Amino acid sequence: MGFKGAEDRWRDNLGNLRNVVRQELVTRQLERHLPAGRAAVLDAGCGQGTQALRLAGRGHDVTGVDASRDLLDLLPEGRIRAVHADLAALPSLFEPASFDVVLCHGVLMYLDDPGPLLTDLARLVRPGGFLSLLVRNGDALAMRPGLAGDWRAAREAFTADGYTNRLGVRARADRRADLTAALAARGLEVTHWYGVRVFTDADSAVACPPGDLDELIDCEELAGRTDPYRGVAALTHLIGGRQEA
């Protein structure tokens, strides 16, 4: 597993419907939990910086760390503090409890063992702060191949812990119960969770008339916080908070 080498394919897909829906939903979901004042934010694996730039635009102090120089070069100069480093270097880059908000979106799926990174991320969250994790939903891996009519792949997905994504990269998937337990062991309580892309993950969902986009995203947002729909979303977004000292 690993994202290295897939940066160009990721960049080519930034404007497609799936990515637009993903970013808009994550933005809306995060807004429910951000502190009212200026927050210190870390985006671990920030890539091209969509969420980092939006948070900086709202007045937060944002640091983005990524191992891809090509993706970091897409960031407008001076908008955030950009650090070119592997995420394994987080303990040497920042002191414990340095951030009110820590983001890690679309990263765990490229790690064989996410445990060490989860430990490092949790260590950086201040009391009263939270970690935002966006992962591939391991509880719904059969949905995509099933909706595409690939019955062999759908059947195999019921017991799989990974998949080959649209970038052609083998990736892991995480089950919500497992991640909830993993975060609890690191002092973080999952207080809220959301689904991302309930209706727009299938291969048939490749276009949307511009006039319908707002309605589509409104429906996706509602589905992403409503049972049972959120449980079959392509991605799961968890908010893990650290209690005040």
PDB file of C-alpha atoms in Angstrom:
ATOM      1  CA  MET A   1       0.000   0.000   0.000  1.00  0.00           C
ATOM      2  CA  GLY A   2       1.075   3.569  -0.505  1.00  0.00           C
ATOM      3  CA  PHE A   3       0.089   6.821  -2.213  1.00  0.00           C
ATOM      4  CA  LYS A   4       3.499   7.678  -3.665  1.00  0.00           C
ATOM      5  CA  GLY A   5       3.370   7.644  -7.448  1.00  0.00           C
ATOM      6  CA  ALA A   6      -0.373   8.338  -7.622  1.00  0.00           C
ATOM      7  CA  GLU A   7      -0.163  12.111  -7.118  1.00  0.00           C
ATOM      8  CA  ASP A   8      -0.717  12.960 -10.792  1.00  0.00           C
ATOM      9  CA  ARG A   9      -3.835  10.794 -11.012  1.00  0.00           C
ATOM     10  CA  TRP A  10      -5.154  12.341  -7.776  1.00  0.00           C
ATOM     11  CA  ARG A  11      -4.536  15.856  -9.097  1.00  0.00           C
ATOM     12  CA  ASP A  12      -6.350  15.059 -12.353  1.00  0.00           C
ATOM     13  CA  ASN A  13      -9.468  14.067 -10.371  1.00  0.00           C
ATOM     14  CA  LEU A  14      -9.647  17.113  -8.102  1.00  0.00           C
ATOM     15  CA  GLY A  15     -12.506  18.734  -9.998  1.00  0.00           C
ATOM     16  CA  ASN A  16     -14.701  15.679 -10.492  1.00  0.00           C
ATOM     17  CA  LEU A  17     -18.068  15.265  -8.798  1.00  0.00           C
ATOM     18  CA  ARG A  18     -16.906  12.735  -6.216  1.00  0.00           C
ATOM     19  CA  ASN A  19     -14.132  14.997  -4.970  1.00  0.00           C
ATOM     20  CA  VAL A  20     -16.331  18.104  -4.965  1.00  0.00           C
ATOM     21  CA  VAL A  21     -18.920  16.274  -2.856  1.00  0.00           C
ATOM     22  CA  ARG A  22     -16.259  14.912  -0.525  1.00  0.00           C
ATOM     23  CA  GLN A  23     -14.687  18.300   0.137  1.00  0.00           C
ATOM     24  CA  GLU A  24     -17.988  20.162   0.540  1.00  0.00           C
ATOM     25  CA  LEU A  25     -19.372  17.601   2.971  1.00  0.00           C
ATOM     26  CA  VAL A  26     -16.221  17.472   5.069  1.00  0.00           C
ATOM     27  CA  THR A  27     -16.216  21.281   5.239  1.00  0.00           C
ATOM     28  CA  ARG A  28     -19.822  21.375   6.449  1.00  0.00           C
ATOM     29  CA  GLN A  29     -19.269  18.551   8.924  1.00  0.00           C
ATOM     30  CA  LEU A  30     -16.155  20.196  10.372  1.00  0.00           C
ATOM     31  CA  GLU A  31     -17.957  23.511  10.835  1.00  0.00           C
ATOM     32  CA  ARG A  32     -20.197  21.877  13.437  1.00  0.00           C
ATOM     33  CA  HIS A  33     -17.217  21.286  15.709  1.00  0.00           C
ATOM     34  CA  LEU A  34     -14.710  24.092  15.159  1.00  0.00           C
ATOM     35  CA  PRO A  35     -14.090  26.441  18.085  1.00  0.00           C
ATOM     36  CA  ALA A  36     -15.513  29.927  17.825  1.00  0.00           C
ATOM     37  CA  GLY A  37     -12.163  31.675  18.106  1.00  0.00           C
ATOM     38  CA  ARG A  38      -8.873  31.321  16.259  1.00  0.00           C
ATOM     39  CA  ALA A  39      -7.742  27.699  16.427  1.00  0.00           C
ATOM     40  CA  ALA A  40      -4.362  26.087  15.868  1.00  0.00           C
ATOM     41  CA  VAL A  41      -4.990  23.477  13.158  1.00  0.00           C
ATOM     42  CA  LEU A  42      -2.780  20.731  11.755  1.00  0.00           C
ATOM     43  CA  ASP A  43      -3.702  19.077   8.451  1.00  0.00           C
ATOM     44  CA  ALA A  44      -1.634  15.874   8.415  1.00  0.00           C
ATOM     45  CA  GLY A  45      -1.386  14.666   4.840  1.00  0.00           C
ATOM     46  CA  CYS A  46      -2.830  17.918   3.532  1.00  0.00           C
ATOM     47  CA  GLY A  47      -2.092  17.224  -0.141  1.00  0.00           C
ATOM     48  CA  GLN A  48      -3.281  20.130  -2.287  1.00  0.00           C
ATOM     49  CA  GLY A  49      -4.743  21.732   0.838  1.00  0.00           C
ATOM     50  CA  THR A  50      -8.467  22.086   0.148  1.00  0.00           C
ATOM     51  CA  GLN A  51      -9.532  21.901   3.801  1.00  0.00           C
ATOM     52  CA  ALA A  52      -6.402  23.650   5.077  1.00  0.00           C
ATOM     53  CA  LEU A  53      -7.024  26.644   2.821  1.00  0.00           C
ATOM     54  CA  ARG A  54     -10.697  26.843   3.745  1.00  0.00           C
ATOM     55  CA  LEU A  55      -9.850  26.827   7.444  1.00  0.00           C
ATOM     56  CA  ALA A  56      -7.161  29.458   6.952  1.00  0.00           C
ATOM     57  CA  GLY A  57      -9.726  31.560   5.095  1.00  0.00           C
ATOM     58  CA  ARG A  58     -11.920  31.413   8.192  1.00  0.00           C
ATOM     59  CA  GLY A  59      -9.127  32.907  10.280  1.00  0.00           C
ATOM     60  CA  HIS A  60      -7.578  29.794  11.789  1.00  0.00           C
ATOM     61  CA  ASP A  61      -3.822  29.269  12.120  1.00  0.00           C
ATOM     62  CA  VAL A  62      -3.174  26.268   9.852  1.00  0.00           C
ATOM     63  CA  THR A  63      -0.127  24.072   9.360  1.00  0.00           C
ATOM     64  CA  GLY A  64      -0.124  21.479   6.583  1.00  0.00           C
ATOM     65  CA  VAL A  65       2.275  18.542   6.423  1.00  0.00           C
ATOM     66  CA  ASP A  66       2.657  16.308   3.386  1.00  0.00           C
ATOM     67  CA  ALA A  67       5.291  14.020   1.888  1.00  0.00           C
ATOM     68  CA  SER A  68       4.465  15.083  -1.684  1.00  0.00           C
ATOM     69  CA  ARG A  69       6.321  18.163  -2.866  1.00  0.00           C
ATOM     70  CA  ASP A  70       4.258  18.125  -6.079  1.00  0.00           C
ATOM     71  CA  LEU A  71       0.990  18.502  -4.154  1.00  0.00           C
ATOM     72  CA  LEU A  72       2.393  21.088  -1.743  1.00  0.00           C
ATOM     73  CA  ASP A  73       3.487  23.147  -4.731  1.00  0.00           C
ATOM     74  CA  LEU A  74      -0.200  23.581  -5.594  1.00  0.00           C
ATOM     75  CA  LEU A  75      -0.720  25.622  -2.404  1.00  0.00           C
ATOM     76  CA  PRO A  76      -0.852  29.417  -2.747  1.00  0.00           C
ATOM     77  CA  GLU A  77       2.252  30.834  -1.083  1.00  0.00           C
ATOM     78  CA  GLY A  78       1.755  32.242   2.395  1.00  0.00           C
ATOM     79  CA  ARG A  79      -1.814  31.065   3.023  1.00  0.00           C
ATOM     80  CA  ILE A  80      -0.785  28.302   5.423  1.00  0.00           C
ATOM     81  CA  ARG A  81       2.449  27.046   6.921  1.00  0.00           C
ATOM     82  CA  ALA A  82       3.448  24.171   4.623  1.00  0.00           C
ATOM     83  CA  VAL A  83       5.878  21.516   5.848  1.00  0.00           C
ATOM     84  CA  HIS A  84       7.373  18.989   3.451  1.00  0.00           C
ATOM     85  CA  ALA A  85       7.849  15.865   5.569  1.00  0.00           C
ATOM     86  CA  ASP A  86       6.737  12.291   5.990  1.00  0.00           C
ATOM     87  CA  LEU A  87       4.027  11.891   8.623  1.00  0.00           C
ATOM     88  CA  ALA A  88       6.333   9.554  10.555  1.00  0.00           C
ATOM     89  CA  ALA A  89       8.256  12.716  11.479  1.00  0.00           C
ATOM     90  CA  LEU A  90       5.342  14.317  13.374  1.00  0.00           C
ATOM     91  CA  PRO A  91       6.827  13.628  16.856  1.00  0.00           C
ATOM     92  CA  SER A  92      10.007  15.473  15.898  1.00  0.00           C
ATOM     93  CA  LEU A  93       8.152  18.370  14.277  1.00  0.00           C
ATOM     94  CA  PHE A  94       5.674  19.314  17.007  1.00  0.00           C
ATOM     95  CA  GLU A  95       5.406  19.231  20.775  1.00  0.00           C
ATOM     96  CA  PRO A  96       2.583  17.229  22.395  1.00  0.00           C
ATOM     97  CA  ALA A  97      -0.796  19.001  22.628  1.00  0.00           C
ATOM     98  CA  SER A  98       0.208  21.601  20.021  1.00  0.00           C
ATOM     99  CA  PHE A  99      -3.127  21.819  18.185  1.00  0.00           C
ATOM    100  CA  ASP A 100      -6.802  22.442  18.879  1.00  0.00           C
ATOM    101  CA  VAL A 101      -7.788  20.591  15.708  1.00  0.00           C
ATOM    102  CA  VAL A 102      -5.910  17.837  13.883  1.00  0.00           C
ATOM    103  CA  LEU A 103      -7.100  16.658  10.458  1.00  0.00           C
ATOM    104  CA  CYS A 104      -6.068  13.407   8.814  1.00  0.00           C
ATOM    105  CA  HIS A 105      -8.165  12.820   5.715  1.00  0.00           C
ATOM    106  CA  GLY A 106      -7.670  10.040   3.183  1.00  0.00           C
ATOM    107  CA  VAL A 107      -4.355   8.920   4.668  1.00  0.00           C
ATOM    108  CA  LEU A 108      -5.001   5.823   6.775  1.00  0.00           C
ATOM    109  CA  MET A 109      -6.130   3.918   3.698  1.00  0.00           C
ATOM    110  CA  TYR A 110      -2.554   3.943   2.381  1.00  0.00           C
ATOM    111  CA  LEU A 111      -0.957   2.519   5.531  1.00  0.00           C
ATOM    112  CA  ASP A 112      -0.522  -1.186   6.278  1.00  0.00           C
ATOM    113  CA  ASP A 113      -0.650  -0.391  10.005  1.00  0.00           C
ATOM    114  CA  PRO A 114      -2.261   2.921  10.978  1.00  0.00           C
ATOM    115  CA  GLY A 115      -1.600   2.408  14.704  1.00  0.00           C
ATOM    116  CA  PRO A 116       1.640   4.396  14.990  1.00  0.00           C
ATOM    117  CA  LEU A 117       0.209   7.353  13.072  1.00  0.00           C
ATOM    118  CA  LEU A 118      -2.946   7.350  15.193  1.00  0.00           C
ATOM    119  CA  THR A 119      -0.748   7.473  18.291  1.00  0.00           C
ATOM    120  CA  ASP A 120       1.209  10.439  16.932  1.00  0.00           C
ATOM    121  CA  LEU A 121      -1.936  12.296  15.852  1.00  0.00           C
ATOM    122  CA  ALA A 122      -3.699  11.778  19.184  1.00  0.00           C
ATOM    123  CA  ARG A 123      -0.616  13.029  21.016  1.00  0.00           C
ATOM    124  CA  LEU A 124      -0.892  16.383  19.242  1.00  0.00           C
ATOM    125  CA  VAL A 125      -4.509  17.112  20.268  1.00  0.00           C
ATOM    126  CA  ARG A 126      -4.913  19.570  23.129  1.00  0.00           C
ATOM    127  CA  PRO A 127      -7.461  19.006  25.915  1.00  0.00           C
ATOM    128  CA  GLY A 128     -10.774  20.231  24.559  1.00  0.00           C
ATOM    129  CA  GLY A 129      -9.603  19.718  20.989  1.00  0.00           C
ATOM    130  CA  PHE A 130     -10.398  17.009  18.470  1.00  0.00           C
ATOM    131  CA  LEU A 131      -9.038  14.781  15.735  1.00  0.00           C
ATOM    132  CA  SER A 132     -10.928  14.589  12.428  1.00  0.00           C
ATOM    133  CA  LEU A 133     -10.380  11.312  10.560  1.00  0.00           C
ATOM    134  CA  LEU A 134     -11.674  10.541   7.065  1.00  0.00           C
ATOM    135  CA  VAL A 135     -11.313   6.877   6.073  1.00  0.00           C
ATOM    136  CA  ARG A 136     -12.626   4.391   3.570  1.00  0.00           C
ATOM    137  CA  ASN A 137     -15.711   2.778   5.114  1.00  0.00           C
ATOM    138  CA  GLY A 138     -14.855  -0.875   5.754  1.00  0.00           C
ATOM    139  CA  ASP A 139     -18.459  -1.620   6.731  1.00  0.00           C
ATOM    140  CA  ALA A 140     -19.699  -0.895   3.193  1.00  0.00           C
ATOM    141  CA  LEU A 141     -16.999  -2.189   0.854  1.00  0.00           C
ATOM    142  CA  ALA A 142     -19.524  -4.262  -1.113  1.00  0.00           C
ATOM    143  CA  MET A 143     -21.612  -1.233  -2.094  1.00  0.00           C
ATOM    144  CA  ARG A 144     -19.498   0.077  -4.987  1.00  0.00           C
ATOM    145  CA  PRO A 145     -18.993  -3.253  -6.814  1.00  0.00           C
ATOM    146  CA  GLY A 146     -22.554  -4.302  -6.015  1.00  0.00           C
ATOM    147  CA  LEU A 147     -24.055  -1.170  -7.573  1.00  0.00           C
ATOM    148  CA  ALA A 148     -21.812  -1.739 -10.585  1.00  0.00           C
ATOM    149  CA  GLY A 149     -23.094  -5.313 -10.954  1.00  0.00           C
ATOM    150  CA  ASP A 150     -19.687  -6.873 -10.223  1.00  0.00           C
ATOM    151  CA  TRP A 151     -21.065  -9.673  -8.083  1.00  0.00           C
ATOM    152  CA  ARG A 152     -17.824 -11.555  -7.604  1.00  0.00           C
ATOM    153  CA  ALA A 153     -16.091  -8.449  -6.268  1.00  0.00           C
ATOM    154  CA  ALA A 154     -19.122  -7.576  -4.136  1.00  0.00           C
ATOM    155  CA  ARG A 155     -19.165 -11.030  -2.549  1.00  0.00           C
ATOM    156  CA  GLU A 156     -15.437 -10.869  -1.810  1.00  0.00           C
ATOM    157  CA  ALA A 157     -15.824  -7.405  -0.294  1.00  0.00           C
ATOM    158  CA  PHE A 158     -17.972  -8.687   2.556  1.00  0.00           C
ATOM    159  CA  THR A 159     -14.902 -10.223   4.175  1.00  0.00           C
ATOM    160  CA  ALA A 160     -12.177  -7.975   2.728  1.00  0.00           C
ATOM    161  CA  ASP A 161     -10.198  -5.350   4.607  1.00  0.00           C
ATOM    162  CA  GLY A 162      -9.026  -3.520   1.493  1.00  0.00           C
ATOM    163  CA  TYR A 163      -9.774  -2.701  -2.137  1.00  0.00           C
ATOM    164  CA  THR A 164      -8.187  -1.284  -5.275  1.00  0.00           C
ATOM    165  CA  ASN A 165      -9.221   2.347  -5.593  1.00  0.00           C
ATOM    166  CA  ARG A 166      -9.836   4.431  -8.699  1.00  0.00           C
ATOM    167  CA  LEU A 167      -6.206   5.540  -8.720  1.00  0.00           C
ATOM    168  CA  GLY A 168      -5.225   1.916  -9.232  1.00  0.00           C
ATOM    169  CA  VAL A 169      -3.701   1.751  -5.747  1.00  0.00           C
ATOM    170  CA  ARG A 170      -4.365  -1.035  -3.282  1.00  0.00           C
ATOM    171  CA  ALA A 171      -5.809   0.584  -0.159  1.00  0.00           C
ATOM    172  CA  ARG A 172      -7.098  -0.440   3.247  1.00  0.00           C
ATOM    173  CA  ALA A 173     -10.564   0.151   4.670  1.00  0.00           C
ATOM    174  CA  ASP A 174     -11.410   0.767   8.328  1.00  0.00           C
ATOM    175  CA  ARG A 175     -14.467  -0.250  10.292  1.00  0.00           C
ATOM    176  CA  ARG A 176     -15.961   2.395  12.543  1.00  0.00           C
ATOM    177  CA  ALA A 177     -16.053   0.182  15.648  1.00  0.00           C
ATOM    178  CA  ASP A 178     -12.369  -0.656  15.259  1.00  0.00           C
ATOM    179  CA  LEU A 179     -11.346   2.974  14.872  1.00  0.00           C
ATOM    180  CA  THR A 180     -13.541   4.039  17.788  1.00  0.00           C
ATOM    181  CA  ALA A 181     -11.760   1.527  20.016  1.00  0.00           C
ATOM    182  CA  ALA A 182      -8.339   2.540  18.668  1.00  0.00           C
ATOM    183  CA  LEU A 183      -8.993   6.203  19.427  1.00  0.00           C
ATOM    184  CA  ALA A 184     -10.372   5.441  22.884  1.00  0.00           C
ATOM    185  CA  ALA A 185      -7.133   3.600  23.685  1.00  0.00           C
ATOM    186  CA  ARG A 186      -5.325   6.851  22.828  1.00  0.00           C
ATOM    187  CA  GLY A 187      -7.499   9.094  24.991  1.00  0.00           C
ATOM    188  CA  LEU A 188      -9.910  10.305  22.304  1.00  0.00           C
ATOM    189  CA  GLU A 189     -13.676   9.737  22.374  1.00  0.00           C
ATOM    190  CA  VAL A 190     -15.607   9.552  19.104  1.00  0.00           C
ATOM    191  CA  THR A 191     -18.383  12.034  19.816  1.00  0.00           C
ATOM    192  CA  HIS A 192     -19.760  12.296  16.273  1.00  0.00           C
ATOM    193  CA  TRP A 193     -19.438  10.459  12.987  1.00  0.00           C
ATOM    194  CA  TYR A 194     -20.686  11.062   9.473  1.00  0.00           C
ATOM    195  CA  GLY A 195     -20.916   9.368   6.101  1.00  0.00           C
ATOM    196  CA  VAL A 196     -19.445  10.975   3.000  1.00  0.00           C
ATOM    197  CA  ARG A 197     -20.748  10.103  -0.490  1.00  0.00           C
ATOM    198  CA  VAL A 198     -23.863   8.014  -0.093  1.00  0.00           C
ATOM    199  CA  PHE A 199     -25.387   8.805  -3.501  1.00  0.00           C
ATOM    200  CA  THR A 200     -22.407   9.878  -5.601  1.00  0.00           C
ATOM    201  CA  ASP A 201     -19.887   7.055  -5.240  1.00  0.00           C
ATOM    202  CA  ALA A 202     -21.202   4.774  -7.976  1.00  0.00           C
ATOM    203  CA  ASP A 203     -19.605   4.850 -11.419  1.00  0.00           C
ATOM    204  CA  SER A 204     -22.919   6.088 -12.814  1.00  0.00           C
ATOM    205  CA  ALA A 205     -22.629   9.268 -10.709  1.00  0.00           C
ATOM    206  CA  VAL A 206     -20.132  11.033 -12.939  1.00  0.00           C
ATOM    207  CA  ALA A 207     -21.905  14.282 -13.758  1.00  0.00           C
ATOM    208  CA  CYS A 208     -24.379  16.717 -12.303  1.00  0.00           C
ATOM    209  CA  PRO A 209     -26.041  19.698 -13.995  1.00  0.00           C
ATOM    210  CA  PRO A 210     -24.673  22.876 -12.361  1.00  0.00           C
ATOM    211  CA  GLY A 211     -28.125  23.922 -11.234  1.00  0.00           C
ATOM    212  CA  ASP A 212     -28.573  20.681  -9.314  1.00  0.00           C
ATOM    213  CA  LEU A 213     -25.256  20.662  -7.455  1.00  0.00           C
ATOM    214  CA  ASP A 214     -26.458  22.561  -4.384  1.00  0.00           C
ATOM    215  CA  GLU A 215     -29.465  20.254  -4.015  1.00  0.00           C
ATOM    216  CA  LEU A 216     -27.266  17.199  -4.490  1.00  0.00           C
ATOM    217  CA  ILE A 217     -24.859  18.326  -1.766  1.00  0.00           C
ATOM    218  CA  ASP A 218     -27.753  19.175   0.572  1.00  0.00           C
ATOM    219  CA  CYS A 219     -29.098  15.640   0.115  1.00  0.00           C
ATOM    220  CA  GLU A 220     -25.644  14.141   0.633  1.00  0.00           C
ATOM    221  CA  GLU A 221     -25.190  16.156   3.811  1.00  0.00           C
ATOM    222  CA  LEU A 222     -28.525  14.991   5.185  1.00  0.00           C
ATOM    223  CA  ALA A 223     -27.767  11.368   4.306  1.00  0.00           C
ATOM    224  CA  GLY A 224     -24.320  11.693   5.870  1.00  0.00           C
ATOM    225  CA  ARG A 225     -25.816  12.401   9.292  1.00  0.00           C
ATOM    226  CA  THR A 226     -28.890  10.185   9.084  1.00  0.00           C
ATOM    227  CA  ASP A 227     -29.225   6.474   9.839  1.00  0.00           C
ATOM    228  CA  PRO A 228     -29.192   4.084   8.068  1.00  0.00           C
ATOM    229  CA  TYR A 229     -27.782   6.007   5.098  1.00  0.00           C
ATOM    230  CA  ARG A 230     -24.541   7.186   6.656  1.00  0.00           C
ATOM    231  CA  GLY A 231     -23.572   3.604   7.430  1.00  0.00           C
ATOM    232  CA  VAL A 232     -23.282   2.708   3.728  1.00  0.00           C
ATOM    233  CA  ALA A 233     -21.379   5.812   2.597  1.00  0.00           C
ATOM    234  CA  ALA A 234     -18.108   5.322   0.759  1.00  0.00           C
ATOM    235  CA  LEU A 235     -16.183   7.240   3.423  1.00  0.00           C
ATOM    236  CA  THR A 236     -16.566   7.589   7.170  1.00  0.00           C
ATOM    237  CA  HIS A 237     -15.725  10.845   8.952  1.00  0.00           C
ATOM    238  CA  LEU A 238     -15.060  10.556  12.684  1.00  0.00           C
ATOM    239  CA  ILE A 239     -14.628  13.315  15.266  1.00  0.00           C
ATOM    240  CA  GLY A 240     -12.528  12.134  18.207  1.00  0.00           C
ATOM    241  CA  GLY A 241     -12.394  14.617  21.066  1.00  0.00           C
ATOM    242  CA  ARG A 242     -10.020  14.899  24.025  1.00  0.00           C
ATOM    243  CA  GLN A 243     -11.692  15.898  27.275  1.00  0.00           C
ATOM    244  CA  GLU A 244     -10.730  19.105  29.004  1.00  0.00           C
ATOM    245  CA  ALA A 245      -8.050  18.596  31.643  1.00  0.00           C
TER     246      ALA A 245
END
